[in-house]
Amino acid sequence: MRELKVIGLSADGKRVICQESDGSRGTDKFAIDADDRLRAAARGDLSRLGQIQIEMESSLRPREIQARIRAGATVQQVATAAGVDVSRIERFAHPVLLERQRAAEMATAAHPVRNDGPTVSTLGDTVSGAMFARGLDPDAIEWDAWKVEDGRWTVQLLWRAGRSDNKAHFRFTPGAHGGTVTALDDSARELIDPTFTRSLRPLAPVAPLLPDPEPELFDEHPAPLPEPESESVAVEEPADTPPPAAPRRSRRNKPAVPTWEDVLLGVRSSGQN
């Protein structure tokens, strides 16, 4: 690197005339534009020097970069629009991102506005109660805020329920006792709804699936086989057939009854005269 020394200004005062500090190489002179970069470099103001460099390399000025970040754009989006590296945008975006984070924190202390007026509880407490009632973790909510064209703040809540990403937006108005927030969409209105029993996204109940019973390889007591049903054959009797007569008892089988004479004399009658 060749070293130069300042020997004066041009006639119009717009350039700095330099010459090599070692005059053995010749008497060549150099002219440097006396612009903002040279002034910032002479003062040792590195932040101003970096800002000027971005203004020259980027299609967006630092004030425009901060305005886009304040309006809700990400650093990556601004860097893509400006055509520069993300690292060149971060130094200007950092203070604006802190401003957005502070606005989101202030919104948690504001009071939601319902149909009957502002509530006593804050937005942070109301949202935490709604998340607990739905079985969700309130600490997993991502809070963000940005300014819209009218200068007011829009607050966004981002949370995940199952496999779905949910968003809710509020309009934050700073004021006494923390200010107020107004719901801007249905998700925000459901979060500040006092009836926490209904879910944010109703789902139809699904019957649990029961596992199929495992088949038994060996059964010590097999089930009895069903007996074949006997086919009854109806026999038709002729209508003129008389009913069978009752069987007559034989007299031979009837025991003999002793007479009165046999009982008195003790003699068994022979039945003959």
PDB file of C-alpha atoms in Angstrom:
ATOM      1  CA  MET A   1       0.000   0.000   0.000  1.00  0.00           C
ATOM      2  CA  ARG A   2       1.406   3.364  -0.985  1.00  0.00           C
ATOM      3  CA  GLU A   3       1.191   6.180   1.535  1.00  0.00           C
ATOM      4  CA  LEU A   4       0.040   9.656   0.559  1.00  0.00           C
ATOM      5  CA  LYS A   5       0.198  13.006   2.263  1.00  0.00           C
ATOM      6  CA  VAL A   6      -2.106  15.961   1.821  1.00  0.00           C
ATOM      7  CA  ILE A   7      -0.446  18.936   0.232  1.00  0.00           C
ATOM      8  CA  GLY A   8      -3.455  21.170  -0.436  1.00  0.00           C
ATOM      9  CA  LEU A   9      -6.837  21.662  -2.118  1.00  0.00           C
ATOM     10  CA  SER A  10      -7.813  22.135  -5.703  1.00  0.00           C
ATOM     11  CA  ALA A  11      -8.677  25.570  -7.025  1.00  0.00           C
ATOM     12  CA  ASP A  12     -12.447  24.942  -6.608  1.00  0.00           C
ATOM     13  CA  GLY A  13     -11.941  23.445  -3.140  1.00  0.00           C
ATOM     14  CA  LYS A  14     -13.781  20.211  -4.018  1.00  0.00           C
ATOM     15  CA  ARG A  15     -10.774  17.936  -4.079  1.00  0.00           C
ATOM     16  CA  VAL A  16      -7.827  17.210  -1.831  1.00  0.00           C
ATOM     17  CA  ILE A  17      -4.422  17.111  -3.460  1.00  0.00           C
ATOM     18  CA  CYS A  18      -2.094  14.415  -2.176  1.00  0.00           C
ATOM     19  CA  GLN A  19       1.421  13.328  -2.918  1.00  0.00           C
ATOM     20  CA  GLU A  20       3.450  10.296  -2.023  1.00  0.00           C
ATOM     21  CA  SER A  21       5.127  10.698   1.316  1.00  0.00           C
ATOM     22  CA  ASP A  22       8.333   9.233  -0.150  1.00  0.00           C
ATOM     23  CA  GLY A  23       9.411  11.632  -2.885  1.00  0.00           C
ATOM     24  CA  SER A  24      11.991   9.238  -4.288  1.00  0.00           C
ATOM     25  CA  ARG A  25       9.418   7.676  -6.627  1.00  0.00           C
ATOM     26  CA  GLY A  26       8.634  10.934  -8.358  1.00  0.00           C
ATOM     27  CA  THR A  27       6.450  13.959  -8.058  1.00  0.00           C
ATOM     28  CA  ASP A  28       3.110  12.380  -8.993  1.00  0.00           C
ATOM     29  CA  LYS A  29       0.137  14.024  -7.379  1.00  0.00           C
ATOM     30  CA  PHE A  30      -3.271  12.565  -6.572  1.00  0.00           C
ATOM     31  CA  ALA A  31      -6.670  14.205  -6.222  1.00  0.00           C
ATOM     32  CA  ILE A  32      -9.348  12.885  -3.824  1.00  0.00           C
ATOM     33  CA  ASP A  33     -12.906  14.155  -3.794  1.00  0.00           C
ATOM     34  CA  ALA A  34     -13.667  15.992  -0.577  1.00  0.00           C
ATOM     35  CA  ASP A  35     -17.036  14.292  -0.017  1.00  0.00           C
ATOM     36  CA  ASP A  36     -18.845  13.061   3.070  1.00  0.00           C
ATOM     37  CA  ARG A  37     -16.948   9.810   3.115  1.00  0.00           C
ATOM     38  CA  LEU A  38     -13.607  11.593   3.321  1.00  0.00           C
ATOM     39  CA  ARG A  39     -14.887  13.902   6.050  1.00  0.00           C
ATOM     40  CA  ALA A  40     -16.304  10.950   8.047  1.00  0.00           C
ATOM     41  CA  ALA A  41     -13.063   9.020   7.612  1.00  0.00           C
ATOM     42  CA  ALA A  42     -11.028  12.035   8.720  1.00  0.00           C
ATOM     43  CA  ARG A  43     -13.191  12.333  11.877  1.00  0.00           C
ATOM     44  CA  GLY A  44     -13.036   8.597  12.554  1.00  0.00           C
ATOM     45  CA  ASP A  45     -16.860   8.368  12.414  1.00  0.00           C
ATOM     46  CA  LEU A  46     -17.237   4.743  11.323  1.00  0.00           C
ATOM     47  CA  SER A  47     -21.036   4.651  11.705  1.00  0.00           C
ATOM     48  CA  ARG A  48     -21.455   7.640   9.431  1.00  0.00           C
ATOM     49  CA  LEU A  49     -18.975   6.149   6.992  1.00  0.00           C
ATOM     50  CA  GLY A  50     -20.975   2.887   6.893  1.00  0.00           C
ATOM     51  CA  GLN A  51     -24.214   4.785   6.426  1.00  0.00           C
ATOM     52  CA  ILE A  52     -22.791   6.689   3.480  1.00  0.00           C
ATOM     53  CA  GLN A  53     -21.540   3.455   1.975  1.00  0.00           C
ATOM     54  CA  ILE A  54     -25.014   1.904   2.193  1.00  0.00           C
ATOM     55  CA  GLU A  55     -26.540   4.989   0.621  1.00  0.00           C
ATOM     56  CA  MET A  56     -24.206   4.650  -2.312  1.00  0.00           C
ATOM     57  CA  GLU A  57     -24.492   0.872  -2.731  1.00  0.00           C
ATOM     58  CA  SER A  58     -28.173   0.428  -1.883  1.00  0.00           C
ATOM     59  CA  SER A  59     -31.238   1.710  -3.646  1.00  0.00           C
ATOM     60  CA  LEU A  60     -32.745   2.570  -0.215  1.00  0.00           C
ATOM     61  CA  ARG A  61     -31.542   5.261   2.134  1.00  0.00           C
ATOM     62  CA  PRO A  62     -31.108   4.431   5.854  1.00  0.00           C
ATOM     63  CA  ARG A  63     -34.219   6.431   6.717  1.00  0.00           C
ATOM     64  CA  GLU A  64     -36.226   4.421   4.210  1.00  0.00           C
ATOM     65  CA  ILE A  65     -34.771   1.186   5.597  1.00  0.00           C
ATOM     66  CA  GLN A  66     -35.876   2.083   9.122  1.00  0.00           C
ATOM     67  CA  ALA A  67     -39.306   3.146   7.886  1.00  0.00           C
ATOM     68  CA  ARG A  68     -39.829  -0.245   6.268  1.00  0.00           C
ATOM     69  CA  ILE A  69     -38.662  -2.100   9.371  1.00  0.00           C
ATOM     70  CA  ARG A  70     -40.961   0.014  11.552  1.00  0.00           C
ATOM     71  CA  ALA A  71     -43.877  -0.815   9.234  1.00  0.00           C
ATOM     72  CA  GLY A  72     -43.421  -4.564   9.848  1.00  0.00           C
ATOM     73  CA  ALA A  73     -40.894  -5.681   7.229  1.00  0.00           C
ATOM     74  CA  THR A  74     -38.152  -8.105   8.205  1.00  0.00           C
ATOM     75  CA  VAL A  75     -34.442  -7.499   7.826  1.00  0.00           C
ATOM     76  CA  GLN A  76     -34.250 -10.107   5.090  1.00  0.00           C
ATOM     77  CA  GLN A  77     -37.066  -8.485   3.127  1.00  0.00           C
ATOM     78  CA  VAL A  78     -35.424  -5.054   3.283  1.00  0.00           C
ATOM     79  CA  ALA A  79     -32.025  -6.461   2.346  1.00  0.00           C
ATOM     80  CA  THR A  80     -33.532  -8.171  -0.671  1.00  0.00           C
ATOM     81  CA  ALA A  81     -35.305  -4.994  -1.737  1.00  0.00           C
ATOM     82  CA  ALA A  82     -32.148  -2.903  -1.288  1.00  0.00           C
ATOM     83  CA  GLY A  83     -29.912  -5.411  -3.023  1.00  0.00           C
ATOM     84  CA  VAL A  84     -27.325  -5.514  -0.235  1.00  0.00           C
ATOM     85  CA  ASP A  85     -26.188  -8.013   2.349  1.00  0.00           C
ATOM     86  CA  VAL A  86     -28.241  -8.530   5.515  1.00  0.00           C
ATOM     87  CA  SER A  87     -25.364  -7.381   7.707  1.00  0.00           C
ATOM     88  CA  ARG A  88     -25.550  -3.905   6.152  1.00  0.00           C
ATOM     89  CA  ILE A  89     -29.226  -3.602   7.093  1.00  0.00           C
ATOM     90  CA  GLU A  90     -28.989  -4.931  10.644  1.00  0.00           C
ATOM     91  CA  ARG A  91     -27.171  -1.900  12.049  1.00  0.00           C
ATOM     92  CA  PHE A  92     -30.047   0.368  10.998  1.00  0.00           C
ATOM     93  CA  ALA A  93     -32.776  -2.150  11.803  1.00  0.00           C
ATOM     94  CA  HIS A  94     -31.623  -2.918  15.354  1.00  0.00           C
ATOM     95  CA  PRO A  95     -32.939   0.239  17.096  1.00  0.00           C
ATOM     96  CA  VAL A  96     -36.241  -0.022  15.218  1.00  0.00           C
ATOM     97  CA  LEU A  97     -36.643  -3.675  16.197  1.00  0.00           C
ATOM     98  CA  LEU A  98     -36.148  -2.667  19.841  1.00  0.00           C
ATOM     99  CA  GLU A  99     -38.859  -0.040  19.381  1.00  0.00           C
ATOM    100  CA  ARG A 100     -41.264  -2.640  18.018  1.00  0.00           C
ATOM    101  CA  GLN A 101     -40.488  -5.021  20.886  1.00  0.00           C
ATOM    102  CA  ARG A 102     -41.149  -2.264  23.417  1.00  0.00           C
ATOM    103  CA  ALA A 103     -44.513  -1.479  21.808  1.00  0.00           C
ATOM    104  CA  ALA A 104     -45.537  -5.149  22.014  1.00  0.00           C
ATOM    105  CA  GLU A 105     -44.612  -5.245  25.707  1.00  0.00           C
ATOM    106  CA  MET A 106     -46.661  -2.122  26.376  1.00  0.00           C
ATOM    107  CA  ALA A 107     -49.643  -3.686  24.595  1.00  0.00           C
ATOM    108  CA  THR A 108     -49.703  -6.600  27.053  1.00  0.00           C
ATOM    109  CA  ALA A 109     -50.458  -4.083  29.836  1.00  0.00           C
ATOM    110  CA  ALA A 110     -53.303  -2.460  27.875  1.00  0.00           C
ATOM    111  CA  HIS A 111     -56.979  -3.281  28.469  1.00  0.00           C
ATOM    112  CA  PRO A 112     -59.041  -5.066  25.795  1.00  0.00           C
ATOM    113  CA  VAL A 113     -62.151  -3.240  24.591  1.00  0.00           C
ATOM    114  CA  ARG A 114     -65.328  -5.354  24.397  1.00  0.00           C
ATOM    115  CA  ASN A 115     -68.899  -4.457  23.525  1.00  0.00           C
ATOM    116  CA  ASP A 116     -69.505  -3.208  27.078  1.00  0.00           C
ATOM    117  CA  GLY A 117     -66.269  -1.199  27.271  1.00  0.00           C
ATOM    118  CA  PRO A 118     -62.665  -1.780  28.421  1.00  0.00           C
ATOM    119  CA  THR A 119     -62.031  -4.710  30.721  1.00  0.00           C
ATOM    120  CA  VAL A 120     -60.346  -4.536  34.098  1.00  0.00           C
ATOM    121  CA  SER A 121     -57.846  -7.264  33.239  1.00  0.00           C
ATOM    122  CA  THR A 122     -54.967  -6.577  30.879  1.00  0.00           C
ATOM    123  CA  LEU A 123     -54.448  -8.092  27.465  1.00  0.00           C
ATOM    124  CA  GLY A 124     -51.634 -10.283  28.755  1.00  0.00           C
ATOM    125  CA  ASP A 125     -53.759 -11.744  31.570  1.00  0.00           C
ATOM    126  CA  THR A 126     -56.771 -12.199  29.284  1.00  0.00           C
ATOM    127  CA  VAL A 127     -54.775 -14.030  26.631  1.00  0.00           C
ATOM    128  CA  SER A 128     -53.064 -16.222  29.234  1.00  0.00           C
ATOM    129  CA  GLY A 129     -56.441 -17.241  30.662  1.00  0.00           C
ATOM    130  CA  ALA A 130     -57.762 -18.039  27.201  1.00  0.00           C
ATOM    131  CA  MET A 131     -54.727 -20.172  26.407  1.00  0.00           C
ATOM    132  CA  PHE A 132     -54.937 -22.067  29.703  1.00  0.00           C
ATOM    133  CA  ALA A 133     -58.644 -22.735  29.120  1.00  0.00           C
ATOM    134  CA  ARG A 134     -57.827 -24.264  25.733  1.00  0.00           C
ATOM    135  CA  GLY A 135     -54.916 -26.352  27.016  1.00  0.00           C
ATOM    136  CA  LEU A 136     -52.214 -24.225  25.343  1.00  0.00           C
ATOM    137  CA  ASP A 137     -49.014 -22.714  26.684  1.00  0.00           C
ATOM    138  CA  PRO A 138     -49.206 -18.895  26.913  1.00  0.00           C
ATOM    139  CA  ASP A 139     -45.412 -18.645  27.135  1.00  0.00           C
ATOM    140  CA  ALA A 140     -45.157 -20.027  23.588  1.00  0.00           C
ATOM    141  CA  ILE A 141     -46.898 -16.961  22.105  1.00  0.00           C
ATOM    142  CA  GLU A 142     -44.748 -14.718  19.895  1.00  0.00           C
ATOM    143  CA  TRP A 143     -45.588 -11.023  20.307  1.00  0.00           C
ATOM    144  CA  ASP A 144     -44.794  -8.432  17.664  1.00  0.00           C
ATOM    145  CA  ALA A 145     -45.865  -4.893  16.792  1.00  0.00           C
ATOM    146  CA  TRP A 146     -45.461  -2.423  13.939  1.00  0.00           C
ATOM    147  CA  LYS A 147     -46.715   0.994  12.935  1.00  0.00           C
ATOM    148  CA  VAL A 148     -49.252   1.507  10.198  1.00  0.00           C
ATOM    149  CA  GLU A 149     -49.624   4.547   7.957  1.00  0.00           C
ATOM    150  CA  ASP A 150     -51.809   6.476  10.427  1.00  0.00           C
ATOM    151  CA  GLY A 151     -49.094   6.205  13.095  1.00  0.00           C
ATOM    152  CA  ARG A 152     -50.924   3.722  15.337  1.00  0.00           C
ATOM    153  CA  TRP A 153     -49.525   0.381  16.432  1.00  0.00           C
ATOM    154  CA  THR A 154     -50.754  -3.019  15.308  1.00  0.00           C
ATOM    155  CA  VAL A 155     -49.988  -5.877  17.706  1.00  0.00           C
ATOM    156  CA  GLN A 156     -49.726  -9.444  16.457  1.00  0.00           C
ATOM    157  CA  LEU A 157     -49.947 -12.671  18.448  1.00  0.00           C
ATOM    158  CA  LEU A 158     -48.593 -15.823  16.859  1.00  0.00           C
ATOM    159  CA  TRP A 159     -49.035 -19.260  18.421  1.00  0.00           C
ATOM    160  CA  ARG A 160     -49.151 -22.869  17.309  1.00  0.00           C
ATOM    161  CA  ALA A 161     -51.971 -25.296  18.098  1.00  0.00           C
ATOM    162  CA  GLY A 162     -51.305 -28.807  16.908  1.00  0.00           C
ATOM    163  CA  ARG A 163     -50.044 -28.462  13.351  1.00  0.00           C
ATOM    164  CA  SER A 164     -51.684 -25.127  12.594  1.00  0.00           C
ATOM    165  CA  ASP A 165     -50.208 -21.640  12.995  1.00  0.00           C
ATOM    166  CA  ASN A 166     -52.655 -19.090  14.374  1.00  0.00           C
ATOM    167  CA  LYS A 167     -52.510 -15.289  14.314  1.00  0.00           C
ATOM    168  CA  ALA A 168     -54.483 -12.573  16.073  1.00  0.00           C
ATOM    169  CA  HIS A 169     -54.179  -8.815  15.529  1.00  0.00           C
ATOM    170  CA  PHE A 170     -55.074  -5.908  17.831  1.00  0.00           C
ATOM    171  CA  ARG A 171     -54.990  -2.120  17.450  1.00  0.00           C
ATOM    172  CA  PHE A 172     -52.963  -0.664  20.344  1.00  0.00           C
ATOM    173  CA  THR A 173     -53.705   2.854  21.534  1.00  0.00           C
ATOM    174  CA  PRO A 174     -51.344   4.057  24.291  1.00  0.00           C
ATOM    175  CA  GLY A 175     -52.957   6.058  27.040  1.00  0.00           C
ATOM    176  CA  ALA A 176     -53.611   6.305  30.739  1.00  0.00           C
ATOM    177  CA  HIS A 177     -53.532   3.121  32.828  1.00  0.00           C
ATOM    178  CA  GLY A 178     -51.761   1.241  30.027  1.00  0.00           C
ATOM    179  CA  GLY A 179     -54.009   2.243  27.125  1.00  0.00           C
ATOM    180  CA  THR A 180     -56.459   0.036  25.239  1.00  0.00           C
ATOM    181  CA  VAL A 181     -56.392  -2.646  22.542  1.00  0.00           C
ATOM    182  CA  THR A 182     -59.142  -3.372  20.030  1.00  0.00           C
ATOM    183  CA  ALA A 183     -59.564  -6.662  18.183  1.00  0.00           C
ATOM    184  CA  LEU A 184     -59.009  -6.475  14.428  1.00  0.00           C
ATOM    185  CA  ASP A 185     -59.984 -10.020  13.386  1.00  0.00           C
ATOM    186  CA  ASP A 186     -62.039 -13.004  14.546  1.00  0.00           C
ATOM    187  CA  SER A 187     -59.104 -14.723  16.241  1.00  0.00           C
ATOM    188  CA  ALA A 188     -58.459 -11.639  18.356  1.00  0.00           C
ATOM    189  CA  ARG A 189     -62.144 -11.340  19.293  1.00  0.00           C
ATOM    190  CA  GLU A 190     -62.241 -14.994  20.364  1.00  0.00           C
ATOM    191  CA  LEU A 191     -59.180 -14.510  22.576  1.00  0.00           C
ATOM    192  CA  ILE A 192     -60.792 -11.726  24.592  1.00  0.00           C
ATOM    193  CA  ASP A 193     -64.206 -13.459  24.637  1.00  0.00           C
ATOM    194  CA  PRO A 194     -65.103 -14.212  28.280  1.00  0.00           C
ATOM    195  CA  THR A 195     -66.574 -17.613  27.327  1.00  0.00           C
ATOM    196  CA  PHE A 196     -63.405 -19.695  27.244  1.00  0.00           C
ATOM    197  CA  THR A 197     -65.231 -23.008  26.831  1.00  0.00           C
ATOM    198  CA  ARG A 198     -65.436 -22.972  23.044  1.00  0.00           C
ATOM    199  CA  SER A 199     -62.239 -23.650  21.157  1.00  0.00           C
ATOM    200  CA  LEU A 200     -60.608 -21.334  18.646  1.00  0.00           C
ATOM    201  CA  ARG A 201     -61.027 -23.925  15.904  1.00  0.00           C
ATOM    202  CA  PRO A 202     -63.831 -26.465  16.516  1.00  0.00           C
ATOM    203  CA  LEU A 203     -63.039 -30.020  15.528  1.00  0.00           C
ATOM    204  CA  ALA A 204     -65.401 -32.938  15.102  1.00  0.00           C
ATOM    205  CA  PRO A 205     -64.880 -35.683  17.710  1.00  0.00           C
ATOM    206  CA  VAL A 206     -63.157 -38.776  16.416  1.00  0.00           C
ATOM    207  CA  ALA A 207     -63.941 -42.190  17.900  1.00  0.00           C
ATOM    208  CA  PRO A 208     -60.848 -43.946  19.271  1.00  0.00           C
ATOM    209  CA  LEU A 209     -59.575 -46.896  17.289  1.00  0.00           C
ATOM    210  CA  LEU A 210     -59.612 -50.140  19.281  1.00  0.00           C
ATOM    211  CA  PRO A 211     -56.997 -52.767  18.469  1.00  0.00           C
ATOM    212  CA  ASP A 212     -58.236 -56.002  16.956  1.00  0.00           C
ATOM    213  CA  PRO A 213     -58.091 -58.973  19.364  1.00  0.00           C
ATOM    214  CA  GLU A 214     -55.234 -61.334  18.672  1.00  0.00           C
ATOM    215  CA  PRO A 215     -56.405 -64.773  17.456  1.00  0.00           C
ATOM    216  CA  GLU A 216     -55.748 -67.699  19.801  1.00  0.00           C
ATOM    217  CA  LEU A 217     -53.513 -70.307  18.230  1.00  0.00           C
ATOM    218  CA  PHE A 218     -54.509 -73.159  20.555  1.00  0.00           C
ATOM    219  CA  ASP A 219     -57.775 -73.332  22.408  1.00  0.00           C
ATOM    220  CA  GLU A 220     -57.999 -75.933  25.159  1.00  0.00           C
ATOM    221  CA  HIS A 221     -61.784 -75.755  25.216  1.00  0.00           C
ATOM    222  CA  PRO A 222     -63.016 -75.362  21.689  1.00  0.00           C
ATOM    223  CA  ALA A 223     -66.529 -74.172  21.245  1.00  0.00           C
ATOM    224  CA  PRO A 224     -69.021 -76.986  20.502  1.00  0.00           C
ATOM    225  CA  LEU A 225     -70.137 -77.276  16.953  1.00  0.00           C
ATOM    226  CA  PRO A 226     -73.752 -76.344  16.341  1.00  0.00           C
ATOM    227  CA  GLU A 227     -76.033 -79.353  16.021  1.00  0.00           C
ATOM    228  CA  PRO A 228     -77.791 -79.679  12.709  1.00  0.00           C
ATOM    229  CA  GLU A 229     -81.404 -78.821  12.915  1.00  0.00           C
ATOM    230  CA  SER A 230     -83.646 -81.875  12.444  1.00  0.00           C
ATOM    231  CA  GLU A 231     -86.240 -81.440   9.839  1.00  0.00           C
ATOM    232  CA  SER A 232     -89.651 -82.341  11.209  1.00  0.00           C
ATOM    233  CA  VAL A 233     -91.911 -84.083   8.745  1.00  0.00           C
ATOM    234  CA  ALA A 234     -95.555 -83.468   9.284  1.00  0.00           C
ATOM    235  CA  VAL A 235     -97.705 -86.591   8.836  1.00  0.00           C
ATOM    236  CA  GLU A 236    -101.253 -85.909   7.916  1.00  0.00           C
ATOM    237  CA  GLU A 237    -103.843 -88.268   9.359  1.00  0.00           C
ATOM    238  CA  PRO A 238    -107.050 -88.972   7.471  1.00  0.00           C
ATOM    239  CA  ALA A 239    -110.006 -87.033   8.774  1.00  0.00           C
ATOM    240  CA  ASP A 240    -112.324 -90.131   8.941  1.00  0.00           C
ATOM    241  CA  THR A 241    -110.044 -92.221  11.164  1.00  0.00           C
ATOM    242  CA  PRO A 242    -111.642 -92.600  14.638  1.00  0.00           C
ATOM    243  CA  PRO A 243    -109.517 -91.868  17.688  1.00  0.00           C
ATOM    244  CA  PRO A 244    -107.863 -94.947  19.246  1.00  0.00           C
ATOM    245  CA  ALA A 245    -109.856 -96.651  22.014  1.00  0.00           C
ATOM    246  CA  ALA A 246    -108.539 -96.578  25.558  1.00  0.00           C
ATOM    247  CA  PRO A 247    -106.873 -99.901  26.592  1.00  0.00           C
ATOM    248  CA  ARG A 248    -109.033-102.219  28.692  1.00  0.00           C
ATOM    249  CA  ARG A 249    -107.580-103.638  31.897  1.00  0.00           C
ATOM    250  CA  SER A 250    -107.523-107.436  32.189  1.00  0.00           C
ATOM    251  CA  ARG A 251    -109.445-109.056  34.988  1.00  0.00           C
ATOM    252  CA  ARG A 252    -106.713-111.596  35.522  1.00  0.00           C
ATOM    253  CA  ASN A 253    -104.405-108.975  36.797  1.00  0.00           C
ATOM    254  CA  LYS A 254    -106.998-107.722  39.295  1.00  0.00           C
ATOM    255  CA  PRO A 255    -106.400-109.076  42.855  1.00  0.00           C
ATOM    256  CA  ALA A 256    -109.111-111.226  44.441  1.00  0.00           C
ATOM    257  CA  VAL A 257    -111.205-109.624  47.151  1.00  0.00           C
ATOM    258  CA  PRO A 258    -112.032-111.902  50.156  1.00  0.00           C
ATOM    259  CA  THR A 259    -115.665-112.326  51.078  1.00  0.00           C
ATOM    260  CA  TRP A 260    -117.176-111.498  54.444  1.00  0.00           C
ATOM    261  CA  GLU A 261    -117.486-115.184  55.367  1.00  0.00           C
ATOM    262  CA  ASP A 262    -113.806-115.752  54.856  1.00  0.00           C
ATOM    263  CA  VAL A 263    -113.013-112.886  57.100  1.00  0.00           C
ATOM    264  CA  LEU A 264    -115.139-114.233  59.991  1.00  0.00           C
ATOM    265  CA  LEU A 265    -114.196-117.920  59.766  1.00  0.00           C
ATOM    266  CA  GLY A 266    -110.644-117.328  58.613  1.00  0.00           C
ATOM    267  CA  VAL A 267    -111.279-119.577  55.650  1.00  0.00           C
ATOM    268  CA  ARG A 268    -110.425-118.531  52.107  1.00  0.00           C
ATOM    269  CA  SER A 269    -113.242-119.081  49.813  1.00  0.00           C
ATOM    270  CA  SER A 270    -112.574-121.110  46.738  1.00  0.00           C
ATOM    271  CA  GLY A 271    -115.225-119.352  44.810  1.00  0.00           C
ATOM    272  CA  GLN A 272    -117.203-122.563  44.274  1.00  0.00           C
ATOM    273  CA  ASN A 273    -120.714-123.358  45.620  1.00  0.00           C
TER     274      ASN A 273
END
